Amino acid sequence: METGCGQKQPQALTSNGLAQTPPMGWNSWNTFQDRLSDILIQQDADAMVTNGMRDAGYQYINLDDGWALPDRVNGHIQADPLKFPQGIKAVADYLHARGFKFGIYADRGAKTCLGKCPGSYGHETTDAVDFASWGVDYIKYDNCHAGFLSNQEADYQRMGNAIAATGRPMVYSICAWEFKNWMPSLGNLWRTTWDITNQWGSVISIIDLNEPLAPYAGPGHWNDPDMLVVGCSYTPNLQAGRVFDLVSELVGGEGLSDNECQAHFSLWAMMAAPLIAGNDVRTMPDSIRKILLNKEVIAVDQDPLGKQCVEAWKDLTGLYVYSKELRGKNTRAVALMNRTVNQEVITVQWKDIGLPEGKAKVRDLWKHADVGVYTNNYTSPVPPHGVVLLLVTAN
Ligand code: GLA
């Protein structure tokens, strides 16, 4: 916005017009942590072109923690020259030339979470200007090593203002591990939970924390239940807030089965979550590719109405029905979720998902098949730790 004096005024971040549907892309953290390099990013981008991810909508390629030298150089964050010998702008240029957008990671405190790179506290303007000049399109702003008396909201606001003042459209991804009321007016997305781990118990606990926040999701501003672990190999990753996950790892094993990956991906789509893959996309098996590239499930996530699902029904044994309103009259995406270890049968009643009594068409989005027209309800077997994902359309 121009003022009378021709000076640019920072705009509220929510009016930046970005992220009208949940951002989709890939992030380095869940597989590589700080083992980063320009070659890795180039190989990832090339793989995402070849394997169809880019064209399916995964447009952001985001560098997470560990890209910078431990200390600033002349007041600026400096890319680690061993990892990025040509600097960060060259990475962004490579990605832009192939139709991707580029995301970077920074932190509101004195250091990043790994503790190896400089934080942006007191340097917000310098850093935002540097990021803009490198061609950054997306900033994930983390919450570690903040001063004892720091004001979290003010810190996120300062970086938000600094980003807006650059004039470059950059998605603002708040990563402060829990929802606060001020976040929807400041960020395009905000983490609602602790870090995900590659473990079924982690996926479940995150769904239960994120689902009640449905009223806050909508075009331009999304709840972020963290990046996907679909197809990740197990990587021990001990950060803050992991005690719960560590315990469940000890009792419940590690990694996700294909059914669990499918359930995880289905629920992220139902929750209108950012779909940021975290696996090694260069070596992805076909079973994982089929999950990440299921266009009908992606379309549920990306539905332009931008509604997050709500819990429509559950019982005490671990069976759930989630419903997401989609654009188009009387259209719902419905997830029948079985959290138990046995195959179970789940019924969705039209009255529980806000559809009129009578006939509705049902399509199974994992089978890619219309299953028929049903009156008042639909019943399906659901595999253990699995989800059947449906499109239900009434007249
Ligand atoms: C925090 C964030 C993670 C990741 C790491 C990097 O734990 O929540 O998503 O960015 O920091 O150190």
XYZ file of C-alpha atoms and ligand atoms in Angstrom:
407
model
C 0.000 0.000 0.000
C 1.385 3.419 -0.961
C 0.894 6.357 1.418
C 0.620 9.963 0.278
C 4.377 10.331 0.766
C 5.067 7.426 -1.553
C 6.329 5.254 1.309
C 5.351 1.643 1.650
C 3.281 0.769 4.706
C 3.513 -2.759 6.085
C 0.269 -4.629 5.500
C -1.377 -7.087 7.842
C 0.010 -10.476 6.909
C -3.402 -12.067 6.511
C -4.048 -9.688 3.644
C -0.992 -10.878 1.718
C -3.291 -12.928 -0.501
C -1.109 -16.048 -0.201
C -2.000 -19.597 0.773
C -5.601 -19.399 -0.429
C -5.472 -23.190 -0.195
C -3.175 -25.035 2.255
C 0.470 -24.809 1.110
C 1.896 -27.964 -0.457
C 5.550 -28.859 -0.836
C 8.530 -30.608 0.697
C 10.714 -29.763 3.706
C 14.170 -31.095 4.564
C 13.748 -31.628 8.313
C 11.921 -34.950 8.784
C 14.520 -36.914 6.842
C 17.710 -34.877 6.648
C 17.822 -32.603 9.733
C 20.979 -30.513 9.193
C 22.496 -32.807 6.546
C 21.737 -30.210 3.886
C 23.361 -29.201 0.621
C 22.534 -27.483 -2.640
C 22.972 -30.829 -4.405
C 20.364 -32.433 -2.153
C 17.868 -29.676 -2.912
C 18.565 -29.891 -6.637
C 18.139 -33.670 -6.609
C 14.903 -33.330 -4.654
C 13.521 -30.784 -7.082
C 14.510 -32.915 -10.085
C 12.891 -35.958 -8.473
C 9.700 -34.018 -7.752
C 9.483 -33.034 -11.416
C 10.038 -36.619 -12.597
C 7.798 -38.346 -10.070
C 4.891 -35.957 -10.657
C 4.869 -34.241 -7.266
C 5.400 -30.760 -8.665
C 2.556 -31.113 -11.106
C 0.320 -32.555 -8.386
C 0.729 -29.269 -6.481
C 3.778 -29.741 -4.239
C 5.214 -26.351 -5.150
C 7.239 -25.186 -2.130
C 10.668 -26.663 -1.462
C 11.642 -25.578 2.032
C 15.034 -25.611 3.704
C 14.651 -26.185 7.426
C 17.146 -25.684 10.259
C 20.868 -26.098 9.697
C 21.521 -24.098 6.524
C 23.569 -21.266 8.049
C 26.940 -20.669 9.674
C 26.887 -20.455 13.502
C 27.636 -16.722 13.542
C 26.496 -13.739 11.546
C 28.947 -12.183 9.101
C 28.806 -8.382 9.085
C 25.403 -8.603 10.741
C 23.894 -10.994 8.174
C 22.983 -14.666 8.405
C 25.397 -16.462 6.114
C 24.716 -19.758 4.356
C 27.198 -22.494 5.296
C 29.580 -22.404 2.297
C 30.348 -26.113 2.612
C 26.655 -26.897 2.116
C 25.727 -24.044 -0.215
C 28.892 -22.887 -1.993
C 26.935 -20.663 -4.386
C 24.814 -19.148 -1.600
C 21.080 -19.344 -1.049
C 19.994 -17.192 -3.977
C 21.422 -19.797 -6.352
C 19.231 -22.433 -4.660
C 16.154 -20.232 -5.085
C 17.053 -19.537 -8.720
C 17.414 -23.262 -9.445
C 13.987 -23.940 -7.945
C 12.245 -20.992 -9.577
C 13.601 -22.009 -12.983
C 11.825 -25.350 -12.537
C 8.501 -23.911 -11.439
C 8.927 -24.336 -7.680
C 8.762 -21.802 -4.898
C 11.410 -21.631 -2.195
C 11.038 -21.615 1.578
C 13.529 -20.920 4.340
C 13.702 -21.375 8.113
C 14.506 -18.810 10.820
C 13.845 -18.384 14.538
C 12.517 -15.603 16.777
C 15.159 -16.188 19.475
C 18.930 -15.911 19.730
C 19.613 -19.255 18.012
C 17.654 -21.719 15.909
C 16.271 -24.839 17.567
C 19.221 -27.036 16.694
C 21.197 -24.267 18.332
C 23.703 -24.152 15.512
C 22.502 -21.159 13.508
C 21.800 -17.522 14.388
C 18.283 -16.514 15.444
C 16.630 -13.383 14.105
C 15.863 -11.623 17.394
C 16.767 -7.955 16.924
C 17.695 -8.603 13.269
C 14.215 -9.071 11.840
C 14.425 -6.319 9.244
C 17.896 -7.308 8.029
C 16.911 -10.942 7.742
C 13.580 -10.328 6.033
C 15.287 -8.052 3.512
C 18.003 -10.671 2.885
C 15.434 -13.412 2.449
C 13.443 -11.274 0.013
C 16.595 -10.440 -1.976
C 17.425 -14.150 -2.274
C 13.978 -14.883 -3.688
C 12.433 -16.562 -0.658
C 8.691 -17.268 -1.004
C 7.940 -18.858 2.388
C 9.352 -18.327 5.884
C 8.970 -20.840 8.687
C 9.638 -18.902 11.890
C 10.501 -21.063 14.893
C 10.223 -20.490 18.635
C 13.519 -21.632 20.233
C 16.087 -19.864 22.424
C 13.902 -16.831 23.037
C 14.927 -14.599 25.926
C 13.485 -15.318 29.346
C 11.380 -12.153 29.292
C 10.610 -12.214 25.595
C 7.111 -11.497 24.312
C 6.203 -14.196 21.851
C 3.384 -12.326 20.136
C 5.503 -9.177 19.769
C 8.392 -11.198 18.326
C 6.158 -12.832 15.718
C 4.551 -9.477 14.965
C 7.968 -7.831 14.409
C 8.993 -10.450 11.875
C 5.545 -10.252 10.283
C 5.952 -6.510 9.850
C 9.486 -6.929 8.517
C 8.275 -9.462 5.935
C 5.397 -7.221 4.852
C 7.731 -4.234 4.594
C 9.944 -6.007 2.039
C 7.070 -5.912 -0.426
C 7.866 -9.491 -1.525
C 5.004 -11.946 -1.090
C 6.230 -14.527 1.405
C 4.055 -17.101 3.161
C 4.460 -16.604 6.924
C 4.526 -19.930 8.759
C 4.441 -19.522 12.537
C 6.082 -22.449 14.300
C 5.367 -22.022 18.010
C 3.986 -25.521 18.741
C 0.572 -24.495 20.068
C -2.358 -22.366 19.000
C -2.728 -18.824 20.338
C -5.612 -16.497 19.488
C -3.405 -13.880 17.835
C -1.976 -16.282 15.260
C -4.749 -16.289 12.627
C -4.501 -12.538 12.142
C -0.719 -12.679 11.751
C 0.324 -15.892 10.016
C -0.719 -17.797 6.926
C -0.282 -20.959 8.999
C 0.645 -21.783 12.561
C 1.817 -25.004 14.159
C -0.792 -26.290 16.595
C 1.237 -29.041 18.283
C 4.631 -30.354 19.225
C 6.810 -31.951 16.526
C 5.480 -34.969 14.697
C 7.504 -38.176 14.871
C 7.367 -41.161 12.586
C 5.042 -43.047 14.895
C 1.307 -43.837 14.901
C 0.843 -42.506 18.455
C 2.283 -39.172 17.370
C -0.062 -38.931 14.376
C -3.093 -39.718 16.564
C -2.182 -37.288 19.334
C -1.696 -34.514 16.783
C -5.068 -35.173 15.112
C -6.813 -34.899 18.477
C -5.108 -31.596 19.292
C -5.582 -30.060 15.851
C -9.139 -31.147 15.039
C -10.936 -28.898 17.586
C -9.280 -25.839 16.032
C -11.380 -26.207 12.858
C -13.092 -22.800 13.220
C -9.763 -20.997 12.730
C -8.944 -22.537 9.332
C -9.847 -20.840 6.070
C -8.376 -19.424 2.863
C -5.134 -17.570 3.694
C -4.815 -18.962 7.250
C -4.438 -22.598 8.268
C -3.890 -24.782 11.295
C -0.588 -26.606 10.833
C -0.421 -30.053 12.475
C 3.199 -30.346 11.252
C 4.838 -31.817 8.194
C 4.037 -35.255 6.827
C 5.962 -38.349 7.869
C 4.480 -40.403 5.011
C 7.314 -42.550 3.651
C 9.920 -41.383 6.172
C 12.445 -43.851 7.466
C 12.694 -43.802 11.206
C 14.999 -41.057 12.415
C 15.478 -40.511 16.126
C 14.975 -36.850 16.588
C 15.081 -35.655 20.148
C 13.708 -32.166 20.464
C 11.520 -30.413 22.997
C 8.137 -31.922 23.767
C 9.076 -35.452 22.814
C 8.556 -37.272 26.082
C 5.117 -38.500 25.045
C 6.361 -39.705 21.677
C 9.389 -41.360 23.203
C 7.188 -43.320 25.552
C 4.848 -44.391 22.770
C 7.827 -45.356 20.626
C 9.001 -47.622 23.412
C 5.615 -49.314 23.700
C 4.351 -49.016 20.154
C 7.228 -49.425 17.747
C 8.474 -47.048 15.115
C 7.623 -46.024 11.600
C 4.225 -46.167 9.898
C 2.734 -49.035 7.889
C 1.252 -48.236 4.481
C -2.251 -48.291 6.043
C -1.105 -45.849 8.699
C 0.509 -43.596 6.092
C -2.736 -43.616 4.140
C -4.690 -42.737 7.296
C -2.215 -39.963 8.190
C -2.414 -38.462 4.690
C -6.220 -38.754 4.632
C -6.607 -36.936 7.943
C -4.182 -34.167 6.953
C -6.272 -33.641 3.814
C -9.472 -33.686 5.886
C -7.991 -31.128 8.304
C -7.076 -28.811 5.386
C -3.509 -29.077 6.649
C -0.455 -27.947 4.730
C 0.754 -31.004 2.791
C 4.507 -30.672 3.251
C 6.159 -34.010 2.506
C 9.222 -34.902 4.575
C 10.411 -38.162 3.028
C 13.342 -38.763 0.698
C 11.486 -38.140 -2.543
C 14.492 -39.342 -4.557
C 14.018 -42.933 -3.447
C 10.301 -43.177 -2.821
C 8.717 -46.641 -3.249
C 5.640 -46.900 -5.429
C 3.356 -47.554 -2.452
C 4.316 -44.161 -0.974
C 4.141 -42.381 -4.328
C 0.558 -43.612 -4.707
C -0.322 -42.050 -1.347
C 1.359 -38.674 -1.827
C 0.095 -38.424 -5.388
C -3.530 -39.435 -4.869
C -5.083 -36.501 -6.665
C -8.567 -37.127 -5.287
C -7.248 -36.907 -1.719
C -5.179 -33.832 -2.558
C -8.352 -32.248 -3.969
C -10.045 -32.746 -0.586
C -7.198 -30.848 1.073
C -7.161 -28.131 -1.564
C -10.921 -27.622 -1.771
C -11.433 -23.873 -2.318
C -14.043 -23.543 0.424
C -11.170 -24.086 2.863
C -13.106 -25.803 5.660
C -11.348 -28.077 8.118
C -13.097 -31.342 9.022
C -15.022 -31.859 12.226
C -15.582 -35.001 14.242
C -19.095 -36.165 13.273
C -19.284 -39.351 15.327
C -17.116 -41.582 17.485
C -17.460 -44.515 19.832
C -15.439 -45.510 22.848
C -13.487 -48.271 21.109
C -11.546 -46.039 18.703
C -13.857 -45.704 15.691
C -14.357 -42.211 14.239
C -16.233 -40.422 11.480
C -14.859 -37.066 10.315
C -16.704 -34.806 7.896
C -15.371 -31.940 5.781
C -17.710 -29.609 3.947
C -16.619 -29.128 0.339
C -17.543 -26.579 -2.280
C -20.720 -27.593 -4.104
C -24.158 -28.169 -2.681
C -24.472 -31.032 -0.182
C -20.967 -32.363 -0.763
C -18.830 -33.823 2.007
C -15.535 -35.623 2.287
C -15.909 -38.280 4.961
C -13.168 -40.224 6.728
C -14.093 -43.459 8.467
C -11.168 -43.986 10.829
C -10.355 -47.161 12.715
C -7.769 -46.663 15.445
C -8.064 -50.213 16.767
C -5.809 -53.127 15.883
C -8.635 -55.187 14.315
C -10.623 -54.690 11.154
C -13.919 -52.998 12.095
C -17.112 -51.836 10.392
C -18.017 -48.131 10.518
C -21.256 -46.447 9.460
C -21.683 -42.812 8.502
C -25.190 -41.406 8.888
C -26.112 -38.539 6.573
C -27.734 -36.713 9.486
C -24.370 -36.665 11.338
C -22.620 -34.933 8.429
C -25.257 -32.284 7.725
C -26.740 -33.938 4.627
C -30.485 -34.355 4.018
C -32.051 -37.761 4.610
C -32.477 -39.753 1.407
C -30.185 -40.825 -1.368
C -26.555 -39.782 -1.771
C -23.795 -40.851 -4.131
C -20.706 -42.376 -2.527
C -17.216 -42.506 -4.042
C -14.197 -44.203 -2.439
C -11.160 -41.952 -2.904
C -8.544 -44.627 -2.232
C -10.206 -47.178 -4.509
C -10.850 -44.447 -7.103
C -14.299 -45.927 -7.579
C -17.935 -44.929 -7.283
C -19.421 -47.394 -4.852
C -23.088 -46.575 -5.441
C -26.107 -44.613 -4.232
C -27.081 -45.147 -0.599
C -30.058 -44.029 1.477
C -29.452 -42.257 4.811
C -26.141 -43.979 5.616
C -23.196 -45.966 4.318
C -21.298 -48.776 6.019
C -17.827 -50.040 5.207
C -15.187 -52.308 6.690
C -12.118 -50.309 7.712
C -8.684 -51.911 8.179
C -6.831 -51.654 11.503
C -5.108 -48.277 11.925
C -6.795 -47.361 8.666
C -9.082 -44.872 6.991
C -11.705 -45.237 4.282
C -12.046 -41.880 2.596
C -15.314 -41.045 0.845
C -16.878 -38.348 -1.234
C -20.585 -38.171 -0.402
C -22.936 -36.060 -2.523
C -26.643 -35.667 -1.850
C -29.148 -33.829 -4.055
C 11.586 -27.346 15.910
C 10.466 -27.353 14.878
C 10.729 -28.448 13.844
C 12.084 -28.226 13.179
C 13.180 -28.134 14.242
C 14.505 -27.682 13.645
O 11.601 -28.505 16.690
O 9.225 -27.544 15.499
O 9.704 -28.476 12.874
O 12.035 -27.060 12.414
O 12.846 -27.195 15.260
O 15.497 -27.560 14.598
